[in-house]
mmCIF file of C-alpha atoms in Angstrom:
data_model
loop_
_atom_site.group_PDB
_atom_site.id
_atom_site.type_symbol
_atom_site.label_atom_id
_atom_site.label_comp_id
_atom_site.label_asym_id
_atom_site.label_seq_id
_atom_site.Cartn_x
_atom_site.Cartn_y
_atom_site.Cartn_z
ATOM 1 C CA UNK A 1 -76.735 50.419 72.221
ATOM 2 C CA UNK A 2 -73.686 51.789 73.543
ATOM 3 C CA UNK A 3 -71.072 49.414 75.267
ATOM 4 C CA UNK A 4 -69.357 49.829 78.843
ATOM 5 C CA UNK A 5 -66.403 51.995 78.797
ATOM 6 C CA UNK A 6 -63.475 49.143 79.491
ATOM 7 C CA UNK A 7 -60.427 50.414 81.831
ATOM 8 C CA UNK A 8 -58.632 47.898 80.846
ATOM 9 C CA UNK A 9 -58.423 49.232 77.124
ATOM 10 C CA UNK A 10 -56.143 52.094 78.468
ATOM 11 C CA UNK A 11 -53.162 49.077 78.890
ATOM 12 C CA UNK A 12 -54.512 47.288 75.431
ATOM 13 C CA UNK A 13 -53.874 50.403 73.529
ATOM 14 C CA UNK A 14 -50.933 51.831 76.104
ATOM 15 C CA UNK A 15 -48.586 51.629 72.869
ATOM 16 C CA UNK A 16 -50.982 53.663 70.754
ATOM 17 C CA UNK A 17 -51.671 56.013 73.694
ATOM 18 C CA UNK A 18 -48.125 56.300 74.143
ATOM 19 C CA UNK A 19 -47.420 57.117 70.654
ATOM 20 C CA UNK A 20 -50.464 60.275 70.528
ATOM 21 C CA UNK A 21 -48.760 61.543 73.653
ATOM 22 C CA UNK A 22 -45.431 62.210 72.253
ATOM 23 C CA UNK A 23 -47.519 64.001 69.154
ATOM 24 C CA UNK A 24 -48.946 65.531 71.353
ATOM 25 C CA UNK A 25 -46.130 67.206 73.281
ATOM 26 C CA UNK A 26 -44.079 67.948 69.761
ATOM 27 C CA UNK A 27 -46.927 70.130 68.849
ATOM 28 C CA UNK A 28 -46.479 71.749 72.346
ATOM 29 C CA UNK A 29 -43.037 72.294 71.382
ATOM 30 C CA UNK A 30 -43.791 73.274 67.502
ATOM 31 C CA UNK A 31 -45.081 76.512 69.258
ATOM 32 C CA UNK A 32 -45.442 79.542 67.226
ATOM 33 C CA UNK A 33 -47.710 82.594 67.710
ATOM 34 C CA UNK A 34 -50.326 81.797 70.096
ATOM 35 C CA UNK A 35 -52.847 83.841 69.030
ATOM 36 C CA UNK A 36 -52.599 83.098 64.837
ATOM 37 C CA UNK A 37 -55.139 80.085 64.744
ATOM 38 C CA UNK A 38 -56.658 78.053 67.075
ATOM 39 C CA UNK A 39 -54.903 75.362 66.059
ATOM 40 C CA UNK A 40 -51.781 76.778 67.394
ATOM 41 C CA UNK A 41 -54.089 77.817 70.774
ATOM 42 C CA UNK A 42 -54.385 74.003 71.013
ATOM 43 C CA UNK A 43 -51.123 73.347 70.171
ATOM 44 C CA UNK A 44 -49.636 75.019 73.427
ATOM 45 C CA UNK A 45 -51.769 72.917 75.030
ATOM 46 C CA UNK A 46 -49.902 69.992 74.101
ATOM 47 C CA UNK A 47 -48.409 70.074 76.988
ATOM 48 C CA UNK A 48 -51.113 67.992 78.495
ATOM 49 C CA UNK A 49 -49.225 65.177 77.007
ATOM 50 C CA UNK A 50 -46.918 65.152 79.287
ATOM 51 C CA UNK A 51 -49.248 64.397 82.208
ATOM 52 C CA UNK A 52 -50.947 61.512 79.269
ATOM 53 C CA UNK A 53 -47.663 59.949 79.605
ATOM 54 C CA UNK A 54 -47.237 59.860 83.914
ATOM 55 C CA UNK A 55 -50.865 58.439 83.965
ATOM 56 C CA UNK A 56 -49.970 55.812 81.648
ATOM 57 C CA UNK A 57 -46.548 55.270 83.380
ATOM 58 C CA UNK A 58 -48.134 54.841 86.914
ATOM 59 C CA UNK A 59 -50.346 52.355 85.270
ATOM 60 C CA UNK A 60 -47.740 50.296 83.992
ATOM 61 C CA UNK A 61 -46.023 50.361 86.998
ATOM 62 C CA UNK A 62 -48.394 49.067 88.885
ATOM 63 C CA UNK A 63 -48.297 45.968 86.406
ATOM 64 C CA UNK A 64 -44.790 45.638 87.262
ATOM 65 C CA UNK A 65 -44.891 45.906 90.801
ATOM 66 C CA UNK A 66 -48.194 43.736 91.610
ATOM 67 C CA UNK A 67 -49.191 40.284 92.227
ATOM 68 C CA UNK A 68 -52.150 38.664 90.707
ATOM 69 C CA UNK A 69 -55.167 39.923 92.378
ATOM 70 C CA UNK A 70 -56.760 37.415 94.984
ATOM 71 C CA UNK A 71 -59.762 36.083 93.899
ATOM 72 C CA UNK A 72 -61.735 36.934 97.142
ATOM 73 C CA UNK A 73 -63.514 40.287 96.352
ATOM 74 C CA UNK A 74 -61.677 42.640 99.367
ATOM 75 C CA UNK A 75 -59.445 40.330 100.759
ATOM 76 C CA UNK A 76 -55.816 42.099 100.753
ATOM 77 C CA UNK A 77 -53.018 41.432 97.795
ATOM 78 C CA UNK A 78 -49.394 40.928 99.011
ATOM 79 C CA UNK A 79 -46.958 42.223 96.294
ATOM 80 C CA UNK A 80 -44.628 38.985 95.779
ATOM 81 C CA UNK A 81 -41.358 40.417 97.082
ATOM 82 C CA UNK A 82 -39.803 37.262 98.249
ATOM 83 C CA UNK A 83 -37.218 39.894 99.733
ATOM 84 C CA UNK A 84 -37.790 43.266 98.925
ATOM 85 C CA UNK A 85 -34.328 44.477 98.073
ATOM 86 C CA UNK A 86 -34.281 41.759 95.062
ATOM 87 C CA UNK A 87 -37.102 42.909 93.735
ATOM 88 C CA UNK A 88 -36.559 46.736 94.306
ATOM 89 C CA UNK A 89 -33.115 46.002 92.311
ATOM 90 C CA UNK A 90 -34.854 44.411 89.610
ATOM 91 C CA UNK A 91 -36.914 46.886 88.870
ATOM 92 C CA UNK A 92 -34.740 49.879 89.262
ATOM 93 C CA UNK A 93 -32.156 48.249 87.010
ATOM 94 C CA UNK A 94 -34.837 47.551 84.170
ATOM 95 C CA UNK A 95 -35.876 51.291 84.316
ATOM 96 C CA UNK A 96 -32.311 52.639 84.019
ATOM 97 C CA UNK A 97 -31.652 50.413 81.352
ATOM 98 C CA UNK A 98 -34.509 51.511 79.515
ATOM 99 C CA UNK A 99 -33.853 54.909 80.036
ATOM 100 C CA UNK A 100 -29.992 55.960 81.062
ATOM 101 C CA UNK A 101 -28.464 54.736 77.886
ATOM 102 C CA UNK A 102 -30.156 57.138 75.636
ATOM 103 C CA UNK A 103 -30.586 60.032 77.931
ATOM 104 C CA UNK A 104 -26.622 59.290 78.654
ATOM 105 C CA UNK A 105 -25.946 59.524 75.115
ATOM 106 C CA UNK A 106 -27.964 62.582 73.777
ATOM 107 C CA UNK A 107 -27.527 64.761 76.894
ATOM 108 C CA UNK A 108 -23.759 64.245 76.393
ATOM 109 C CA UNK A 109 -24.589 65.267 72.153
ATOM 110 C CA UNK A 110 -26.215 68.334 73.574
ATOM 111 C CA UNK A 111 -24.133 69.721 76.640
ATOM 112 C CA UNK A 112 -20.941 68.867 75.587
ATOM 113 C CA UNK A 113 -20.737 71.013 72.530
ATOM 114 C CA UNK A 114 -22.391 74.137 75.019
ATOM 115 C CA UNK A 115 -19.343 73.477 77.756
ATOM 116 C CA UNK A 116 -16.493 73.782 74.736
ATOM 117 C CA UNK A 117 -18.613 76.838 73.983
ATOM 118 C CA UNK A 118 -17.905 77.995 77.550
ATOM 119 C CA UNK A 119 -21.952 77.993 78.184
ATOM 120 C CA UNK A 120 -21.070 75.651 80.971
ATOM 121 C CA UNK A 121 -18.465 75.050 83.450
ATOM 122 C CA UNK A 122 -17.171 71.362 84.032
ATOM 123 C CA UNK A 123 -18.949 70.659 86.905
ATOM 124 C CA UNK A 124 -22.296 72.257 85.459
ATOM 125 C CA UNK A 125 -22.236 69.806 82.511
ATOM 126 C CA UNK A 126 -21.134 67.019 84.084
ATOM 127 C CA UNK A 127 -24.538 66.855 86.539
ATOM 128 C CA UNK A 128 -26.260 68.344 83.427
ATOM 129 C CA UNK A 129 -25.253 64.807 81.826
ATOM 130 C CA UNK A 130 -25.223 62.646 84.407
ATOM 131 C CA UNK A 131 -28.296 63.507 86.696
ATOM 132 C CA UNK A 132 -30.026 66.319 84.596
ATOM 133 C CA UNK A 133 -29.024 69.369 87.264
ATOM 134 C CA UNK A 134 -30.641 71.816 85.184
ATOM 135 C CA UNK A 135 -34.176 70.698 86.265
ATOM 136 C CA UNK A 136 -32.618 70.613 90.057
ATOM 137 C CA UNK A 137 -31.241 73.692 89.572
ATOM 138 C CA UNK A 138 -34.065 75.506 88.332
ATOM 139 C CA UNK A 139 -33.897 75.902 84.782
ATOM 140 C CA UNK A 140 -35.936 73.911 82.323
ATOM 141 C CA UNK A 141 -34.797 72.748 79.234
ATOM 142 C CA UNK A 142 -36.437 70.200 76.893
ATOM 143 C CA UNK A 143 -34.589 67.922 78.671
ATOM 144 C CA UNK A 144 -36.298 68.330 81.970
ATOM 145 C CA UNK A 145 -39.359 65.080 81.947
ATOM 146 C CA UNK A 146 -36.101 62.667 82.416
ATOM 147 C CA UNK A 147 -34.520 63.282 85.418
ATOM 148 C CA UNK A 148 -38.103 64.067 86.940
ATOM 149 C CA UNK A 149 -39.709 60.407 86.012
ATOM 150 C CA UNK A 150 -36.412 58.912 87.102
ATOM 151 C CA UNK A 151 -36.999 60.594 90.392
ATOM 152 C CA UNK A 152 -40.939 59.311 90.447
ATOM 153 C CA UNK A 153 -39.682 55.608 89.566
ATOM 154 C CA UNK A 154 -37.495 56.165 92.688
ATOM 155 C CA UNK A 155 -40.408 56.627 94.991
ATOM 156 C CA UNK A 156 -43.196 54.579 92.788
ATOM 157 C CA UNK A 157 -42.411 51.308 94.735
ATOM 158 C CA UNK A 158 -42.875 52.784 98.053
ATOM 159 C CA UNK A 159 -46.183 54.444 97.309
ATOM 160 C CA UNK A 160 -47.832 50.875 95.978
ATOM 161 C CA UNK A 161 -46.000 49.321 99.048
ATOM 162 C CA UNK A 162 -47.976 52.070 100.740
ATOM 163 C CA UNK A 163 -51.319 51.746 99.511
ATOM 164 C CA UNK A 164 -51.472 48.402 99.485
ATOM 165 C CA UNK A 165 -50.968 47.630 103.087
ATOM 166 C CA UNK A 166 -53.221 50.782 104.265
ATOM 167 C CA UNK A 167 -55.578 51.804 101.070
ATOM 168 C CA UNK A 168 -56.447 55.567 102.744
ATOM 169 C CA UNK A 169 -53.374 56.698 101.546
ATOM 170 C CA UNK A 170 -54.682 56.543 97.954
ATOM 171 C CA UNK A 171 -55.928 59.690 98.689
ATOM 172 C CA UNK A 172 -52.627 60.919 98.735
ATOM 173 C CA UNK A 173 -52.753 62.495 95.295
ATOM 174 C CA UNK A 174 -55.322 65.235 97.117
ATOM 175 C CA UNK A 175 -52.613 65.909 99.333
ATOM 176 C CA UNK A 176 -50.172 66.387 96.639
ATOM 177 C CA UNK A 177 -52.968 68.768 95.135
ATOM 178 C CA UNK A 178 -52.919 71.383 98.011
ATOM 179 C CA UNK A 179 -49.073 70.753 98.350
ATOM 180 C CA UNK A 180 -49.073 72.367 95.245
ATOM 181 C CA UNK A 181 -51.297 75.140 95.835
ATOM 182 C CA UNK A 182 -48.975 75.763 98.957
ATOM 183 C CA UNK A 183 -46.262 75.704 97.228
ATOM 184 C CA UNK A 184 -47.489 78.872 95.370
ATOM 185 C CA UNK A 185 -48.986 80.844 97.664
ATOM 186 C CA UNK A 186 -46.587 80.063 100.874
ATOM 187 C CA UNK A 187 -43.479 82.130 100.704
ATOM 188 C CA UNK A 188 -41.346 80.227 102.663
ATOM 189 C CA UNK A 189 -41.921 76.955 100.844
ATOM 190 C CA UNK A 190 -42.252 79.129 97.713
ATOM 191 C CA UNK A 191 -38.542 80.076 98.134
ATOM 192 C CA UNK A 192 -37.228 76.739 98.775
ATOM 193 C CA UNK A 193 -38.600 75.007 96.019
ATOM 194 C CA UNK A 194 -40.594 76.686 93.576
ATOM 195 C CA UNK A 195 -38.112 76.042 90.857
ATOM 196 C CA UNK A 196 -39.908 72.428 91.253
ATOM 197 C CA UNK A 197 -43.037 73.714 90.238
ATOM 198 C CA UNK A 198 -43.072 71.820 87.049
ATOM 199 C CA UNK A 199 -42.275 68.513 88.862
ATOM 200 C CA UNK A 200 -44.150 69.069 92.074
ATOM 201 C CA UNK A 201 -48.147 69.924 89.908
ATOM 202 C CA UNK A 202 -47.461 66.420 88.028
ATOM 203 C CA UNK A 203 -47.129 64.281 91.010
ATOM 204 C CA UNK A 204 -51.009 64.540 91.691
ATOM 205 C CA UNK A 205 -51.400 62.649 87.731
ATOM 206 C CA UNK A 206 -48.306 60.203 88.182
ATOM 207 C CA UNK A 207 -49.986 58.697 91.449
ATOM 208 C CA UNK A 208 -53.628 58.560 89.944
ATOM 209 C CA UNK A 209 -52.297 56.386 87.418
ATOM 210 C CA UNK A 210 -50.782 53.847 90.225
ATOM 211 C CA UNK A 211 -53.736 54.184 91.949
ATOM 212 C CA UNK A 212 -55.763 53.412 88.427
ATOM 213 C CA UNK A 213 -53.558 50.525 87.749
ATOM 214 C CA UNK A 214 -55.485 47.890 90.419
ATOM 215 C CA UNK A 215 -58.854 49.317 88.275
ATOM 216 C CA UNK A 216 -57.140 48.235 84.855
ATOM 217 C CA UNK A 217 -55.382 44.995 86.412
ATOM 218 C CA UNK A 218 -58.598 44.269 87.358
ATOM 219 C CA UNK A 219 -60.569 44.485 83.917
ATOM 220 C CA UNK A 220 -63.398 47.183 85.655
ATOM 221 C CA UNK A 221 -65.584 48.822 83.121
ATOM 222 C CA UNK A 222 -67.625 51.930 83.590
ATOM 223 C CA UNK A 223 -71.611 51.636 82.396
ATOM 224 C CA UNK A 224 -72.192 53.241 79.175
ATOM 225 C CA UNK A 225 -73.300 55.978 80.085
ATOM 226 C CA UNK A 226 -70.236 56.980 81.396
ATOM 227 C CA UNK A 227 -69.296 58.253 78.028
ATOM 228 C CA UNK A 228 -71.353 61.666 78.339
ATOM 229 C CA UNK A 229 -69.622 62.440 81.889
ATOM 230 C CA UNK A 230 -65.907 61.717 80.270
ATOM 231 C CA UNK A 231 -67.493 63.553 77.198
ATOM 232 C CA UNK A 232 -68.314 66.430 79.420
ATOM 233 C CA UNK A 233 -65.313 66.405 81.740
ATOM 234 C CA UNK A 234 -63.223 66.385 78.491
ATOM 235 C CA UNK A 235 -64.916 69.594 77.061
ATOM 236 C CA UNK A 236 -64.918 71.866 79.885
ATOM 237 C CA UNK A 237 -61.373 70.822 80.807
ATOM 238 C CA UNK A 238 -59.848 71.631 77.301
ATOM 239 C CA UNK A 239 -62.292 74.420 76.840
ATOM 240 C CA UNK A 240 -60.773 76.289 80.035
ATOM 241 C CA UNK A 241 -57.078 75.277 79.031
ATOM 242 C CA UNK A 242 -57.916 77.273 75.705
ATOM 243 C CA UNK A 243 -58.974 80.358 77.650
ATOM 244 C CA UNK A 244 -56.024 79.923 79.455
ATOM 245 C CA UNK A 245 -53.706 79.725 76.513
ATOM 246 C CA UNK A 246 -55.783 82.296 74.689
ATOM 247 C CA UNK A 247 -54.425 84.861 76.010
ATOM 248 C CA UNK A 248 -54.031 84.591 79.460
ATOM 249 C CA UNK A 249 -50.734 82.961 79.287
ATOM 250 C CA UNK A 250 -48.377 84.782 82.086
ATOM 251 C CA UNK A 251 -51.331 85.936 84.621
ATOM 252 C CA UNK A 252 -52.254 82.864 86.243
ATOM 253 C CA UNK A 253 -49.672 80.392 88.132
ATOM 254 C CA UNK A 254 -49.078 77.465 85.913
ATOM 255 C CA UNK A 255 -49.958 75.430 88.592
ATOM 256 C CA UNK A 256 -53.497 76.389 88.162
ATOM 257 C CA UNK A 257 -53.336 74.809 84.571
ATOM 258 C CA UNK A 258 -51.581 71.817 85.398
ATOM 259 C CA UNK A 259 -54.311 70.862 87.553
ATOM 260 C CA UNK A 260 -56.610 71.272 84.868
ATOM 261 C CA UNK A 261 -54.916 68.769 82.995
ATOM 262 C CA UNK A 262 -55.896 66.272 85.471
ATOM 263 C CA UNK A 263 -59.433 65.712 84.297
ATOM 264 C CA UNK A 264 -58.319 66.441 81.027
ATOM 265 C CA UNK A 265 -55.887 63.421 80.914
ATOM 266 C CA UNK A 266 -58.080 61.027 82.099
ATOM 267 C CA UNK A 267 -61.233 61.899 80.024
ATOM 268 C CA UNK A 268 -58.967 62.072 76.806
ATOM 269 C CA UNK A 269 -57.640 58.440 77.489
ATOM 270 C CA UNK A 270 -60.749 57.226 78.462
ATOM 271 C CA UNK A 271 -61.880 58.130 75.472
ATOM 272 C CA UNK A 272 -59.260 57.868 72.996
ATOM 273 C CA UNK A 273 -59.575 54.104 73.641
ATOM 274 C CA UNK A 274 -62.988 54.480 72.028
ATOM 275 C CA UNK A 275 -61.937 55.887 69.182
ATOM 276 C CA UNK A 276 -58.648 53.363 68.797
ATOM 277 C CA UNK A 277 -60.929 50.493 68.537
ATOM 278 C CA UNK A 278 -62.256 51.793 65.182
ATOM 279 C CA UNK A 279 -58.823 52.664 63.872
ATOM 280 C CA UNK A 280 -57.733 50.273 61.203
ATOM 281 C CA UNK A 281 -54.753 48.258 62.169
ATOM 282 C CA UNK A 282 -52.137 50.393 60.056
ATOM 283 C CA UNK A 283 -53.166 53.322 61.850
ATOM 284 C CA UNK A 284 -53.093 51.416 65.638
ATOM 285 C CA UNK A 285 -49.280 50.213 64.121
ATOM 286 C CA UNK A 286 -48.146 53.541 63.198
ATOM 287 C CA UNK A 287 -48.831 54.932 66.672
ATOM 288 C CA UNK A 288 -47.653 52.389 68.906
ATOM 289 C CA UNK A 289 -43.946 52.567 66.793
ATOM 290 C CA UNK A 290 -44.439 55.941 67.640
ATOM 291 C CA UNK A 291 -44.691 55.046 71.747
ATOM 292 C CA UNK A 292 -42.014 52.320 71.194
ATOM 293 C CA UNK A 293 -39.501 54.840 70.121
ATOM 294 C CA UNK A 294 -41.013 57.298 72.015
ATOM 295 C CA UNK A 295 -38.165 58.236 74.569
ATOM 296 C CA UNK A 296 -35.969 58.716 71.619
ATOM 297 C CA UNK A 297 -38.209 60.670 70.151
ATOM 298 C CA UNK A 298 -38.173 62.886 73.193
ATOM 299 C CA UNK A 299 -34.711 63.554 73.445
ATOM 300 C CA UNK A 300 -34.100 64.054 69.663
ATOM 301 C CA UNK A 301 -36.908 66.184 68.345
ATOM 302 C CA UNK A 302 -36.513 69.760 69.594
ATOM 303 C CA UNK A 303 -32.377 69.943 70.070
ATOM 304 C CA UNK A 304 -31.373 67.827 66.737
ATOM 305 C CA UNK A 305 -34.088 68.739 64.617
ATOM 306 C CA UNK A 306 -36.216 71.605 65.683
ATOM 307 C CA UNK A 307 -34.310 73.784 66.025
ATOM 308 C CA UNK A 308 -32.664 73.855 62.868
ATOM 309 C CA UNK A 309 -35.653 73.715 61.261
ATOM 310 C CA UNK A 310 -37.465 77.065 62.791
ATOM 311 C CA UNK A 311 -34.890 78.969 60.216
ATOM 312 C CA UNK A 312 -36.957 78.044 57.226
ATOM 313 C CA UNK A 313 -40.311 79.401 58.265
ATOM 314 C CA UNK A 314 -42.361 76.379 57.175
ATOM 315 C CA UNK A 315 -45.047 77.117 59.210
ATOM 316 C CA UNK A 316 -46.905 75.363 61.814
ATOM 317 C CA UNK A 317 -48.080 72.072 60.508
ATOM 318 C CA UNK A 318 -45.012 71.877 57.925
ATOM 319 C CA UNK A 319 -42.607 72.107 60.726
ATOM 320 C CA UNK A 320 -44.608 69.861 62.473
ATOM 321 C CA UNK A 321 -44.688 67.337 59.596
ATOM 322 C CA UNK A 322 -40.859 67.488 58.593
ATOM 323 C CA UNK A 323 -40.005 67.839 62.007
ATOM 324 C CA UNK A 324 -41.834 64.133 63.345
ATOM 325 C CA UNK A 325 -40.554 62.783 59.812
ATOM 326 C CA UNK A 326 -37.057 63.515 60.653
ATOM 327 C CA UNK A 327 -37.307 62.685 64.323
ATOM 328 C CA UNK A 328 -38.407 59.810 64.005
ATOM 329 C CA UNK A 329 -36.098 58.150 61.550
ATOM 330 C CA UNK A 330 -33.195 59.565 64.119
ATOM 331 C CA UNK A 331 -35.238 57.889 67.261
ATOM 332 C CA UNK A 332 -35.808 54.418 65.384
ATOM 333 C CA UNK A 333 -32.025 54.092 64.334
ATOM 334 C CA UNK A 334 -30.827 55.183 67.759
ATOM 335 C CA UNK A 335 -33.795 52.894 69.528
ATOM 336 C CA UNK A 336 -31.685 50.056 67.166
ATOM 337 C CA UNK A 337 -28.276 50.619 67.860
ATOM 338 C CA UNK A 338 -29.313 51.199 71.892
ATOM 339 C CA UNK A 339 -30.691 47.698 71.701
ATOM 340 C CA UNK A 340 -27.331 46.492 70.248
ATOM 341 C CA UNK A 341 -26.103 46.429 73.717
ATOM 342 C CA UNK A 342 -24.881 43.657 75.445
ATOM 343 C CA UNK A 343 -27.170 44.466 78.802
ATOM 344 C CA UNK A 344 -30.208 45.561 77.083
#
């Protein structure tokens, strides 16, 4: 008999779902020639991971930012601010501390040898270090998912602040949906900021996850039967992002895939914490030291390793092997020496 699909699984296993997001977006970045095998056809679409990682994120901060629910079924939960500045502070300094110190350091490893190269002027790498202008500016690097979920973590609290006192506006990530498809299609808006295209088509995922976090707080489950819907929704979601990749890469807006990725996300979670209840403990270890050090990981693999590796023509999965071998002895030592600091 099959069991009830438990939401709260995708915070039990966040570590280990963590960890097979990163994989997943280094075989995005592994590349190669699309059309050689369809492993590399999936591998482009590693860049699903990316959205795995917001929906998870949303759901942790929801954790962070909530009170115990009320035990009354519909009666209203207060978020325990006991002055809302202190708490904002809090929480904004525990996200820069996670995150600023490493992005500080490898962004300066990376765009300080390309301004004594004269690839950038002063000013240019200056914001390029400090607030990550290249994404503002238009240009996207493999830098680019930092300054954009520092931005969302800006605007996080307000949008639980929101939905909590008027619940409607959990429909918000609809909105955000046709925001994008205006975005596209509207030339005026287009013009403005369609360089944001990349950040603007993963707000829809980053606010499901908040909005999923009072469902996993909460300890829901779906019935069993669930599975074959998530089962379904996974397969026709990853079978179109094939297509897409399979050729038709450059005559579609990306927009159009990104909001495929939605159902794909949160079938593939859904799921995944299925299968991560029959993986033996060494294997649930191995993954969630890959989603501890998985920020490091970020910022290190493609720059400091990749890169230097495409030379040798190992192919896909040996790059792919070497590359996470390397990476992640570079991410663990500076994950170490980060912690080393006296505010951390």
């Amino acid at each position: 008999m099959m069991k009830p699909i438990a939401i709260h699984d995708l915070s039990r296993y966040r570590g280990e779902l963590m960890g097979i997001a990163m994989l997943v977006v280094m075989l995005f970045h592994v590349g190669g020639n699309r059309h050689e095998t369809i492993w590399l056809c999936m591998g482009r679409c590693g860049n699903v991971g990316v959205d795995m990682f917001l929906f998870l994120s949303g759901i942790g901060l929801w954790y962070s930012l909530s009170s115990r629910p009320s035990s009354r079924e519909g009666s209203p939960v207060s978020l325990p601010w006991g002055g809302v500045r202190g708490r904002l502070s809090t929480f904004y300094r525990r996200r820069l501390l996670r995150i600023y110190p490493a992005w500080l350091l490898l962004s300066s490893l990376y765009y300080v040898p390309l301004y004594v190269e004269g690839k950038f002027t002063l000013w240019q790498t200056i914001g390029n270090v400090l607030i990550g202008w290249r994404l503002w500016s238009g240009f996207v690097d493999e830098f680019w998912f930092i300054p954009m979920i520092l931005a969302f973590y800006l605007l996080a609290p307000f949008y639980i602040m929101l939905i909590r006192k008027y619940s409607m506006w959990r429909w918000l990530p609809v909105l955000a949906m046709v925001f994008c498809v205006l975005l596209q299609y509207w030339k005026p808006l287009n013009g403005a900021l369609g360089h944001l295209e990349i950040l603007f088509s993963r707000v829809p995922i980053f606010l499901l996850g908040i909005n999923a976090g009072q469902w996993v707080k909460e300890e829901r489950q779906l019935e069993p039967h669930a599975f074959w819907l998530l089962l379904l929704v996974f397969v026709l979601s990853f079978g179109v992002c094939i297509n897409f990749e399979n050729g038709l890469r450059g005559r579609f807006p990306l927009f159009m895939e990104r909001m495929v990725y939605i159902p794909l996300t949160v079938s593939a979670l859904l799921l995944l914490c299925k299968a991560l209840a029959y993986l033996p403990q060494w294997g649930l270890k191995g993954l969630a030291f890959v989603g501890m050090v998985s920020l490091e990981l970020y910022l290190v693999h493609v720059n400091f390793v990749l890169k230097y590796l495409r030379p040798y023509d190992l192919g896909y999965w040996g790059t792919m092997f070497l590359m996470t071998a390397i990476a992640l002895l570079l991410a663990w030592i500076i994950h170490k020496l980060l912690s080393l600091l006296p505010w951390k």
